[in-house]
Coordinates of N, CA and C in Angstrom, one line a residue:
Chain N
E1 N -12.6 17.2 -15.9 CA -12.1 17.0 -14.4 C -11.7 15.3 -14.4
A2 N -10.5 15.1 -14.1 CA -10.2 13.6 -13.9 C -10.9 13.0 -12.9
G3 N -11.0 11.8 -13.0 CA -11.9 10.8 -12.1 C -10.9 10.2 -11.2
V4 N -11.5 9.3 -10.2 CA -10.8 8.5 -9.3 C -9.9 7.4 -10.1
A5 N -8.5 7.6 -9.8 CA -7.5 6.7 -10.5 C -7.2 5.6 -9.6
Q6 N -7.2 4.5 -10.0 CA -6.7 3.3 -9.0 C -5.8 2.3 -10.0
S7 N -4.9 1.8 -9.2 CA -4.0 0.8 -10.0 C -3.4 -0.4 -8.9
P8 N -3.1 -1.6 -9.3 CA -3.5 -1.9 -10.8 C -4.8 -2.3 -10.9
R9 N -5.2 -2.5 -12.4 CA -6.6 -3.0 -12.6 C -6.8 -4.5 -12.1
Y10 N -5.9 -5.2 -12.4 CA -6.0 -6.8 -12.1 C -4.6 -7.1 -11.2
K11 N -4.7 -8.1 -10.6 CA -3.7 -8.8 -9.6 C -4.0 -10.2 -9.2
I12 N -3.2 -11.0 -9.7 CA -3.2 -12.5 -9.1 C -2.0 -12.7 -8.4
I13 N -2.4 -13.2 -7.2 CA -1.3 -13.5 -6.1 C -1.6 -14.8 -5.7
E14 N -0.7 -15.5 -4.9 CA -0.8 -16.7 -4.2 C -1.1 -16.4 -2.8
K15 N -2.0 -17.3 -2.2 CA -2.4 -17.1 -0.6 C -1.0 -16.9 0.1
R16 N -1.2 -16.2 1.1 CA -0.1 -15.8 2.1 C 0.9 -14.6 1.4
Q17 N 0.6 -14.5 0.2 CA 1.5 -13.1 -0.3 C 0.9 -12.0 0.2
S18 N 1.6 -10.9 -0.1 CA 1.0 -9.6 0.2 C 0.9 -9.0 -1.2
V19 N 0.0 -7.8 -1.0 CA -0.4 -7.0 -2.2 C -0.7 -5.7 -1.9
A20 N -0.5 -4.5 -2.6 CA -0.9 -3.4 -2.3 C -1.7 -2.6 -3.6
F21 N -2.7 -1.8 -3.0 CA -3.5 -1.2 -4.0 C -3.5 0.3 -4.0
W22 N -3.5 1.2 -4.9 CA -3.3 2.5 -5.0 C -4.5 3.2 -5.5
C23 N -4.7 4.4 -4.8 CA -6.0 5.2 -5.3 C -5.6 6.6 -5.2
N24 N -6.0 7.4 -6.1 CA -5.9 8.9 -6.3 C -7.2 9.4 -6.6
P25 N -7.7 10.0 -5.4 CA -9.2 10.6 -5.6 C -9.1 11.8 -6.5
I26 N -10.4 12.3 -6.8 CA -10.8 13.5 -7.4 C -10.1 14.6 -6.7
S27 N -9.4 15.6 -7.3 CA -8.7 16.8 -6.7 C -9.6 17.4 -5.9
G28 N -9.3 17.8 -4.7 CA -10.1 18.5 -3.9 C -11.1 17.7 -2.9
H29 N -11.5 16.4 -3.2 CA -12.1 15.8 -2.3 C -11.6 15.2 -1.2
A30 N -12.3 15.6 0.0 CA -11.4 15.2 1.2 C -11.9 13.8 1.6
T31 N -13.0 13.3 1.4 CA -13.4 12.0 1.6 C -12.9 10.9 0.7
L32 N -12.4 9.9 1.3 CA -12.1 8.7 0.6 C -12.2 7.5 1.3
Y33 N -13.0 6.5 0.4 CA -13.3 5.3 0.9 C -12.8 4.0 0.1
W34 N -12.6 3.1 0.8 CA -12.2 1.8 0.3 C -13.3 0.8 0.4
Y35 N -13.9 0.2 -0.5 CA -14.8 -1.0 -0.6 C -14.2 -2.2 -1.1
Q36 N -14.8 -3.1 -0.5 CA -14.4 -4.6 -1.2 C -15.7 -5.2 -1.7
Q37 N -15.7 -5.5 -2.9 CA -17.1 -6.1 -3.6 C -16.7 -7.3 -3.9
I38 N -17.3 -8.4 -3.3 CA -17.3 -9.8 -3.8 C -18.3 -10.2 -4.9
L39 N -17.9 -11.1 -5.8 CA -18.9 -11.3 -6.9 C -20.3 -11.4 -6.5
G40 N -21.3 -10.6 -7.1 CA -22.7 -10.8 -6.8 C -23.0 -10.3 -5.7
Q41 N -22.3 -9.6 -4.9 CA -22.7 -8.8 -3.7 C -22.6 -7.5 -3.9
G42 N -23.2 -6.4 -3.0 CA -22.9 -5.1 -2.9 C -21.4 -4.8 -2.4
P43 N -21.0 -3.3 -2.5 CA -19.7 -3.0 -2.2 C -19.7 -2.9 -0.5
K44 N -18.8 -3.4 0.1 CA -18.7 -3.5 1.6 C -17.7 -2.5 2.1
L45 N -18.1 -1.6 2.8 CA -17.1 -0.4 3.2 C -16.1 -1.0 4.1
L46 N -14.7 -0.9 3.8 CA -13.5 -1.2 4.6 C -13.1 -0.2 5.5
I47 N -12.9 1.0 4.7 CA -12.3 2.0 5.6 C -12.8 3.3 4.9
Q48 N -13.0 4.5 5.8 CA -13.3 6.0 5.3 C -12.4 6.7 5.9
F49 N -11.8 7.6 5.0 CA -10.8 8.7 5.4 C -11.6 10.1 5.1
Q50 N -11.3 10.8 6.2 CA -11.4 12.6 5.8 C -10.2 13.1 6.0
N51 N -9.6 13.7 5.0 CA -8.4 14.0 4.6 C -7.4 13.0 5.2
N52 N -6.5 13.1 6.1 CA -5.7 11.9 6.5 C -6.1 11.3 7.6
G53 N -7.3 11.7 8.2 CA -7.7 10.9 9.4 C -8.8 9.7 9.1
V54 N -8.6 8.8 9.8 CA -9.6 7.6 9.7 C -11.1 7.9 10.3
V55 N -12.0 7.9 9.6 CA -13.5 8.2 10.0 C -14.1 6.8 10.5
D56 N -13.9 5.9 9.8 CA -14.6 4.5 10.2 C -13.9 3.4 9.5
D57 N -13.4 2.5 10.4 CA -12.6 1.2 10.0 C -13.1 0.0 10.7
S58 N -14.4 0.1 11.0 CA -15.0 -1.1 11.8 C -15.1 -2.5 11.1
Q59 N -15.0 -2.2 9.8 CA -15.2 -3.5 9.0 C -13.9 -3.9 8.2
L60 N -12.7 -3.2 8.6 CA -11.5 -3.4 8.2 C -10.9 -4.6 8.9
P61 N -10.4 -5.8 8.5 CA -9.8 -6.9 9.1 C -8.4 -6.6 9.5
K62 N -8.3 -5.9 10.5 CA -7.0 -5.3 11.0 C -5.7 -6.3 11.0
D63 N -6.1 -7.4 11.3 CA -5.0 -8.4 11.4 C -4.3 -8.6 10.1
R64 N -5.0 -8.3 9.0 CA -4.3 -8.5 7.7 C -4.4 -7.3 6.8
F65 N -5.2 -6.5 7.0 CA -5.6 -5.5 6.1 C -5.0 -4.2 6.7
S66 N -4.5 -3.1 6.1 CA -4.0 -1.9 6.5 C -4.3 -0.7 5.2
A67 N -4.5 0.4 5.6 CA -4.6 1.5 4.9 C -3.9 2.7 5.4
E68 N -3.5 3.6 4.5 CA -3.1 4.9 4.8 C -3.3 5.9 3.7
R69 N -3.5 7.1 4.3 CA -3.5 8.3 3.5 C -2.6 9.4 4.0
L70 N -1.4 9.4 4.0 CA -0.6 10.2 4.7 C -0.8 11.7 4.4
K71 N -0.9 11.9 3.2 CA -0.8 13.6 2.9 C -2.3 14.0 2.7
G72 N -3.4 13.3 2.9 CA -4.7 13.7 2.6 C -5.2 13.6 1.4
V73 N -4.3 12.9 0.4 CA -4.7 12.9 -0.9 C -4.8 11.5 -1.4
D74 N -3.6 10.9 -2.0 CA -3.7 9.5 -2.4 C -3.6 8.6 -1.4
S75 N -4.1 7.2 -1.5 CA -4.2 6.3 -0.4 C -3.8 4.8 -1.0
T76 N -3.2 4.1 0.1 CA -2.8 2.7 -0.4 C -3.5 1.7 0.6
L77 N -3.9 0.6 0.1 CA -4.8 -0.4 0.7 C -3.8 -1.8 0.8
K78 N -3.3 -2.3 1.8 CA -2.4 -3.5 1.7 C -3.2 -4.6 2.4
I79 N -2.8 -5.9 1.8 CA -3.3 -6.9 2.2 C -2.1 -7.8 2.7
Q80 N -1.7 -8.3 3.8 CA -0.7 -9.0 4.3 C -1.0 -10.0 5.6
P81 N -1.1 -11.2 5.4 CA -1.0 -12.0 4.2 C -2.3 -12.2 3.7
A82 N -2.7 -12.6 2.3 CA -3.7 -12.6 1.6 C -4.3 -14.0 1.8
K83 N -5.5 -14.2 1.9 CA -6.5 -15.5 1.9 C -7.1 -15.6 0.8
L84 N -7.6 -17.0 0.4 CA -8.4 -17.2 -0.6 C -9.7 -16.1 -0.6
E85 N -10.2 -16.2 0.4 CA -11.6 -15.2 0.6 C -11.4 -13.8 0.4
D86 N -10.1 -13.3 0.1 CA -9.9 -11.9 -0.2 C -10.2 -11.7 -1.7
S87 N -10.3 -12.7 -2.5 CA -10.6 -12.5 -3.7 C -11.7 -11.6 -4.0
A88 N -11.7 -10.6 -4.6 CA -12.9 -9.5 -4.7 C -12.3 -8.3 -5.8
V89 N -13.2 -7.5 -5.9 CA -12.9 -6.2 -6.5 C -12.7 -5.2 -5.4
Y90 N -11.6 -4.4 -5.5 CA -11.4 -3.5 -4.3 C -11.9 -2.0 -5.1
L91 N -12.7 -1.5 -4.5 CA -13.2 0.0 -5.1 C -12.6 1.1 -4.3
C92 N -12.1 2.0 -4.9 CA -11.8 3.3 -4.2 C -12.9 4.5 -4.5
A93 N -13.2 5.3 -3.8 CA -14.2 6.2 -4.0 C -13.9 7.5 -3.4
S94 N -14.3 8.6 -3.9 CA -14.3 9.9 -3.2 C -15.3 10.9 -3.2
S95 N -15.4 11.7 -2.3 CA -16.4 12.7 -2.5 C -16.1 13.9 -1.5
P96 N -16.9 15.1 -1.9 CA -16.5 16.3 -1.3 C -16.8 16.2 0.3
L97 N -16.1 16.9 1.1 CA -16.4 16.8 2.7 C -17.6 17.5 3.0
D98 N -17.9 18.7 2.4 CA -18.9 19.6 3.1 C -20.3 19.4 2.6
R99 N -20.7 18.2 1.8 CA -22.0 18.1 1.5 C -22.6 16.8 1.6
P100 N -23.5 16.5 2.6 CA -24.0 15.3 2.9 C -24.8 14.7 1.8
D101 N -25.2 15.5 0.8 CA -25.9 14.8 -0.2 C -24.8 14.5 -1.2
A102 N -23.7 14.7 -1.1 CA -22.8 14.6 -2.2 C -22.4 13.1 -2.7
E103 N -22.6 12.7 -4.0 CA -22.4 11.5 -4.5 C -20.9 11.1 -4.4
A104 N -20.7 9.9 -4.2 CA -19.4 9.3 -4.2 C -19.0 9.0 -5.8
F105 N -17.9 9.2 -6.1 CA -17.2 9.0 -7.4 C -16.3 7.8 -7.3
F106 N -16.6 6.8 -8.1 CA -15.8 5.5 -8.0 C -14.8 5.5 -9.0
G107 N -13.6 4.7 -8.6 CA -12.6 4.2 -9.6 C -13.0 3.2 -10.3
Q108 N -12.2 2.5 -11.2 CA -12.7 1.4 -11.9 C -12.4 0.1 -11.1
G109 N -11.7 0.2 -10.0 CA -11.4 -1.0 -9.3 C -10.2 -1.9 -9.5
T110 N -9.8 -2.6 -8.6 CA -8.7 -3.4 -8.8 C -9.4 -4.8 -8.4
R111 N -9.2 -5.7 -9.6 CA -9.6 -7.1 -9.4 C -8.6 -7.9 -8.9
L112 N -8.7 -8.5 -7.5 CA -7.9 -9.3 -7.0 C -8.3 -10.8 -6.9
T113 N -7.4 -11.6 -7.6 CA -7.5 -13.0 -7.4 C -6.4 -13.8 -6.6
V114 N -6.9 -14.4 -5.7 CA -6.0 -15.1 -4.6 C -6.0 -16.6 -5.0
V115 N -5.0 -17.2 -5.4 CA -5.0 -18.6 -5.8 C -4.0 -19.6 -4.7
Chain X
G1 N -26.7 0.9 13.5 CA -26.1 0.4 12.4 C -27.0 0.4 11.1
Q2 N -26.7 -0.2 10.2 CA -27.5 -0.2 8.8 C -28.0 -1.7 8.6
N3 N -29.0 -1.5 8.0 CA -29.6 -2.7 7.4 C -30.5 -2.3 6.1
I4 N -30.0 -2.9 5.1 CA -30.6 -2.6 3.9 C -30.9 -3.8 3.0
D5 N -32.1 -3.9 2.4 CA -32.7 -5.0 1.9 C -33.1 -4.7 0.5
Q6 N -32.9 -5.5 -0.5 CA -33.3 -5.4 -2.0 C -33.5 -6.8 -2.6
P7 N -34.4 -7.0 -3.5 CA -34.4 -8.2 -4.1 C -33.2 -8.5 -4.7
T8 N -32.8 -9.8 -5.1 CA -31.5 -10.1 -5.7 C -31.4 -10.1 -7.1
E9 N -32.4 -10.4 -7.7 CA -32.7 -10.4 -9.1 C -34.2 -10.1 -9.6
M10 N -34.2 -9.3 -10.8 CA -35.5 -9.2 -11.5 C -35.3 -9.2 -12.9
T11 N -36.3 -9.7 -13.7 CA -36.2 -9.7 -15.1 C -37.3 -9.0 -15.7
A12 N -37.2 -8.1 -16.8 CA -38.1 -7.6 -17.4 C -37.9 -7.6 -19.0
T13 N -38.9 -6.9 -19.6 CA -38.6 -7.0 -21.1 C -38.5 -5.5 -21.8
E14 N -37.8 -5.5 -22.8 CA -37.6 -4.2 -23.3 C -38.9 -3.1 -23.7
G15 N -39.0 -2.1 -23.2 CA -40.0 -1.1 -23.3 C -40.8 -1.2 -22.1
A16 N -40.8 -2.1 -21.2 CA -41.5 -2.3 -20.2 C -41.2 -1.3 -18.9
I17 N -41.8 -1.2 -17.9 CA -41.4 -0.7 -16.6 C -41.2 -1.5 -15.5
V18 N -40.2 -1.1 -14.7 CA -39.9 -1.9 -13.5 C -39.5 -1.2 -12.2
Q19 N -40.0 -1.7 -11.2 CA -39.9 -1.1 -10.0 C -39.0 -1.9 -9.1
I20 N -37.8 -1.3 -8.5 CA -36.8 -2.1 -7.9 C -37.0 -1.5 -6.3
N21 N -37.4 -2.2 -5.3 CA -37.6 -2.0 -4.1 C -36.5 -1.9 -3.2
C22 N -36.5 -1.1 -2.2 CA -35.4 -1.2 -1.3 C -36.0 -0.8 0.2
T23 N -35.7 -1.6 1.2 CA -36.0 -1.2 2.5 C -34.8 -1.1 3.3
Y24 N -35.0 -0.1 4.3 CA -33.8 0.2 5.0 C -34.1 0.4 6.5
Q25 N -33.2 0.3 7.5 CA -33.2 0.5 8.8 C -31.8 1.1 9.3
T26 N -32.0 2.4 9.8 CA -30.7 3.1 10.0 C -30.9 4.0 11.0
S27 N -29.8 4.0 11.9 CA -29.7 4.6 13.3 C -30.1 6.3 12.9
G28 N -29.4 6.6 11.9 CA -29.6 8.1 11.6 C -30.1 8.4 10.2
F29 N -30.9 9.2 9.9 CA -31.0 9.1 8.2 C -30.6 10.4 7.7
N30 N -29.8 10.3 6.6 CA -29.3 11.4 5.8 C -29.4 11.2 4.3
G31 N -30.5 10.6 4.0 CA -31.0 10.5 2.6 C -30.6 9.1 2.1
L32 N -31.0 8.8 0.9 CA -30.9 7.6 0.3 C -30.3 7.7 -1.3
F33 N -29.4 6.9 -1.6 CA -28.7 7.1 -2.9 C -29.1 5.6 -3.8
W34 N -29.1 5.9 -5.0 CA -29.2 4.8 -5.9 C -28.1 4.9 -7.0
Y35 N -27.4 3.6 -7.0 CA -26.2 3.6 -8.0 C -26.5 2.4 -9.1
Q36 N -26.1 2.7 -10.3 CA -26.1 1.8 -11.1 C -24.6 1.2 -11.4
Q37 N -24.7 -0.3 -11.7 CA -23.4 -0.9 -11.8 C -23.5 -2.0 -12.9
H38 N -22.8 -1.7 -14.0 CA -22.8 -2.6 -15.1 C -21.5 -3.6 -14.8
A39 N -21.9 -4.8 -15.3 CA -20.9 -6.0 -15.1 C -19.5 -5.5 -15.3
G40 N -18.6 -5.9 -14.3 CA -17.2 -5.4 -14.5 C -16.9 -3.9 -14.5
E41 N -17.9 -3.0 -14.2 CA -17.6 -1.6 -14.1 C -17.8 -1.1 -12.7
A42 N -17.5 0.2 -12.4 CA -17.6 0.9 -11.1 C -19.3 1.3 -11.1
P43 N -19.6 1.4 -9.8 CA -20.9 2.1 -9.7 C -21.1 3.4 -10.0
T44 N -22.1 4.0 -10.5 CA -22.3 5.4 -11.1 C -23.6 5.9 -10.4
F45 N -23.5 7.2 -10.0 CA -24.7 7.7 -9.3 C -25.9 7.8 -10.2
L46 N -27.2 7.5 -9.5 CA -28.4 7.8 -10.5 C -29.1 8.9 -9.6
S47 N -29.4 8.7 -8.3 CA -30.2 9.6 -7.9 C -30.0 9.6 -6.2
Y48 N -30.5 10.8 -5.4 CA -30.5 10.9 -4.1 C -31.7 11.5 -3.6
N49 N -32.3 11.0 -2.7 CA -33.6 11.4 -2.2 C -33.4 11.5 -0.6
V50 N -33.7 13.0 -0.2 CA -33.7 13.0 1.2 C -35.1 13.5 2.0
L51 N -36.0 13.8 0.8 CA -37.2 14.2 1.4 C -38.3 13.2 0.9
D52 N -39.4 12.9 1.4 CA -40.3 12.1 1.0 C -41.0 12.4 -0.3
G53 N -41.1 11.4 -1.2 CA -42.0 11.7 -2.5 C -41.0 11.1 -3.7
L54 N -41.5 11.5 -4.9 CA -40.9 11.2 -5.9 C -40.2 12.0 -6.8
E55 N -38.8 11.6 -7.1 CA -38.1 12.5 -7.9 C -37.9 11.9 -9.4
E56 N -38.2 12.6 -10.3 CA -37.9 12.1 -11.7 C -36.9 12.8 -12.3
K57 N -36.2 11.7 -13.1 CA -35.2 12.2 -13.8 C -34.9 11.3 -15.3
G58 N -35.6 12.0 -16.1 CA -35.6 11.2 -17.5 C -36.6 9.9 -17.3
R59 N -35.9 8.7 -17.7 CA -36.6 7.6 -17.6 C -36.6 6.9 -16.4
F60 N -35.8 7.5 -15.4 CA -35.4 6.9 -14.1 C -36.3 8.0 -13.0
S61 N -36.9 7.2 -12.1 CA -37.5 8.0 -11.0 C -37.2 7.3 -9.7
S62 N -37.0 7.9 -8.7 CA -36.8 7.6 -7.2 C -37.7 8.2 -6.3
F63 N -38.1 7.1 -5.5 CA -39.3 7.6 -4.4 C -38.7 7.1 -3.1
L64 N -39.1 8.0 -2.1 CA -38.8 7.8 -0.7 C -39.9 7.8 0.4
S65 N -40.1 7.0 1.1 CA -40.9 7.3 2.4 C -40.0 6.9 3.6
R66 N -39.8 8.0 4.2 CA -39.0 8.1 5.4 C -39.7 7.2 6.7
S67 N -41.0 7.4 6.7 CA -41.6 6.8 7.8 C -41.8 5.5 7.6
K68 N -41.8 5.0 6.5 CA -41.9 3.5 6.3 C -40.4 2.8 6.1
G69 N -39.4 3.8 6.0 CA -38.1 3.0 5.7 C -37.9 2.4 4.4
Y70 N -38.6 3.1 3.3 CA -38.8 2.3 2.0 C -38.4 3.4 0.9
S71 N -37.7 2.7 -0.2 CA -37.5 3.6 -1.4 C -37.8 2.5 -2.5
Y72 N -38.0 3.1 -3.6 CA -37.9 2.3 -4.8 C -37.5 3.0 -6.2
L73 N -36.7 2.6 -7.1 CA -36.1 3.1 -8.3 C -37.3 2.8 -9.4
L74 N -37.5 3.5 -10.1 CA -38.7 3.1 -11.2 C -37.9 3.5 -12.6
L75 N -37.8 2.2 -13.4 CA -37.2 2.5 -14.8 C -38.4 2.3 -15.7
K76 N -38.4 3.4 -16.5 CA -39.4 3.2 -17.7 C -38.9 2.9 -19.0
E77 N -39.6 2.6 -20.0 CA -39.2 2.3 -21.4 C -37.8 1.5 -21.3
L78 N -37.8 0.5 -20.8 CA -36.6 -0.4 -20.6 C -35.8 -0.5 -21.8
Q79 N -34.5 -0.3 -21.9 CA -33.6 -0.6 -22.8 C -32.6 -1.8 -22.4
M80 N -32.1 -2.4 -23.5 CA -31.2 -3.6 -23.3 C -30.1 -3.1 -22.2
K81 N -29.5 -1.7 -22.6 CA -28.4 -1.2 -21.9 C -28.6 -1.0 -20.3
D82 N -30.0 -1.0 -19.9 CA -30.5 -0.9 -18.6 C -30.1 -2.2 -17.8
S83 N -29.8 -3.4 -18.5 CA -29.2 -4.5 -17.8 C -28.0 -4.1 -17.0
A84 N -28.2 -4.3 -15.7 CA -27.1 -4.0 -14.7 C -27.7 -4.3 -13.3
S85 N -26.7 -4.1 -12.3 CA -27.1 -4.1 -10.9 C -27.4 -2.7 -10.3
Y86 N -28.6 -2.5 -9.6 CA -29.0 -1.5 -9.0 C -28.8 -1.4 -7.5
L87 N -27.9 -0.5 -7.0 CA -27.5 -0.5 -5.6 C -28.1 0.6 -4.8
C88 N -28.8 0.2 -3.7 CA -29.3 1.1 -2.7 C -28.4 1.4 -1.9
A89 N -28.2 2.6 -1.5 CA -27.3 3.0 -0.2 C -27.6 4.2 0.5
A90 N -27.3 3.9 1.8 CA -27.7 4.9 2.8 C -26.6 5.4 3.7
P91 N -26.2 6.6 3.8 CA -25.4 7.1 4.5 C -25.5 6.6 6.0
G92 N -24.7 5.9 6.7 CA -24.8 5.6 8.1 C -24.3 6.4 9.2
G93 N -23.6 7.5 8.5 CA -23.4 8.6 9.4 C -22.8 9.6 8.5
F94 N -22.1 10.7 8.9 CA -21.9 11.7 7.9 C -21.1 11.2 6.8
Q95 N -21.6 11.2 5.8 CA -21.0 10.4 4.4 C -20.4 9.2 4.6
K96 N -20.7 8.3 5.7 CA -20.5 6.8 5.6 C -21.4 6.2 4.6
L97 N -21.1 5.6 3.5 CA -22.1 5.3 2.6 C -22.1 3.8 2.7
V98 N -23.2 3.1 3.1 CA -23.4 1.7 3.2 C -24.3 1.4 2.1
F99 N -23.8 0.3 1.4 CA -24.7 -0.5 0.2 C -25.4 -1.5 0.7
G100 N -26.7 -1.7 -0.1 CA -27.2 -3.1 -0.1 C -26.6 -4.0 -0.9
T101 N -27.1 -5.2 -0.9 CA -26.5 -6.2 -1.9 C -26.7 -6.1 -3.2
G102 N -27.6 -5.1 -3.8 CA -27.8 -4.9 -5.1 C -28.9 -5.8 -5.8
T103 N -29.6 -5.2 -6.8 CA -30.7 -5.8 -7.6 C -30.0 -6.1 -8.8
R104 N -30.1 -7.4 -9.3 CA -29.4 -7.5 -10.8 C -30.7 -7.5 -11.6
L105 N -30.8 -6.5 -12.6 CA -31.9 -6.4 -13.6 C -31.4 -6.9 -14.8
L106 N -32.2 -7.9 -15.3 CA -32.1 -8.5 -16.8 C -33.1 -8.2 -17.5
V107 N -32.6 -7.3 -18.8 CA -33.6 -6.8 -19.7 C -33.7 -7.8 -20.8
S108 N -34.7 -8.4 -21.4 CA -34.7 -9.3 -22.5 C -35.5 -8.6 -23.6
P109 N -35.2 -9.0 -24.9 CA -35.9 -8.5 -26.1 C -37.2 -8.7 -26.2

């Protein structure tokens, strides 16, 4: 079974530029998460989708971050414009919809450096 | 809302036993997860507890007390490869997975 795929693995941009990350979850997983992990901290949930609908985006800085999952499969997360404090690893994870005990499977993440 | 607390860092020696504690406050309880994360890698699932008590899985065990809002991860016969961060996570709603800050474990020879 293929895992969660993310790209790119690394990205360096200047502040005020824009950037987009892509995630393809495990086939059949209806729930998709985007997390931001700053060095030395635990992952912080940015947004959670079930199929193509948003379940929770309460911690997504909506003035600069956006995410979509148009066909209920892969997803993109965009930052525009980026700030220095956005430097972090952005993790995508997926899990099956119908099991509350289902573990989340994580991709390798995208390490973003804003200079 | 969710509030999850873990120690920031712990050290132990190879072959020893270590217990990593996690306390949580949640508006609704749907179980508690432990994940392992090696430096520069993605978190990987270790355990899930929804009922009180101890669940053993090889060298790793996880304990839950719902009345106390408390869990711990017990690692036995520590190996160098166990050096990693251990993340406690609780669902904040159906499948909304909220993580603690993580405990960085350093295993020395």
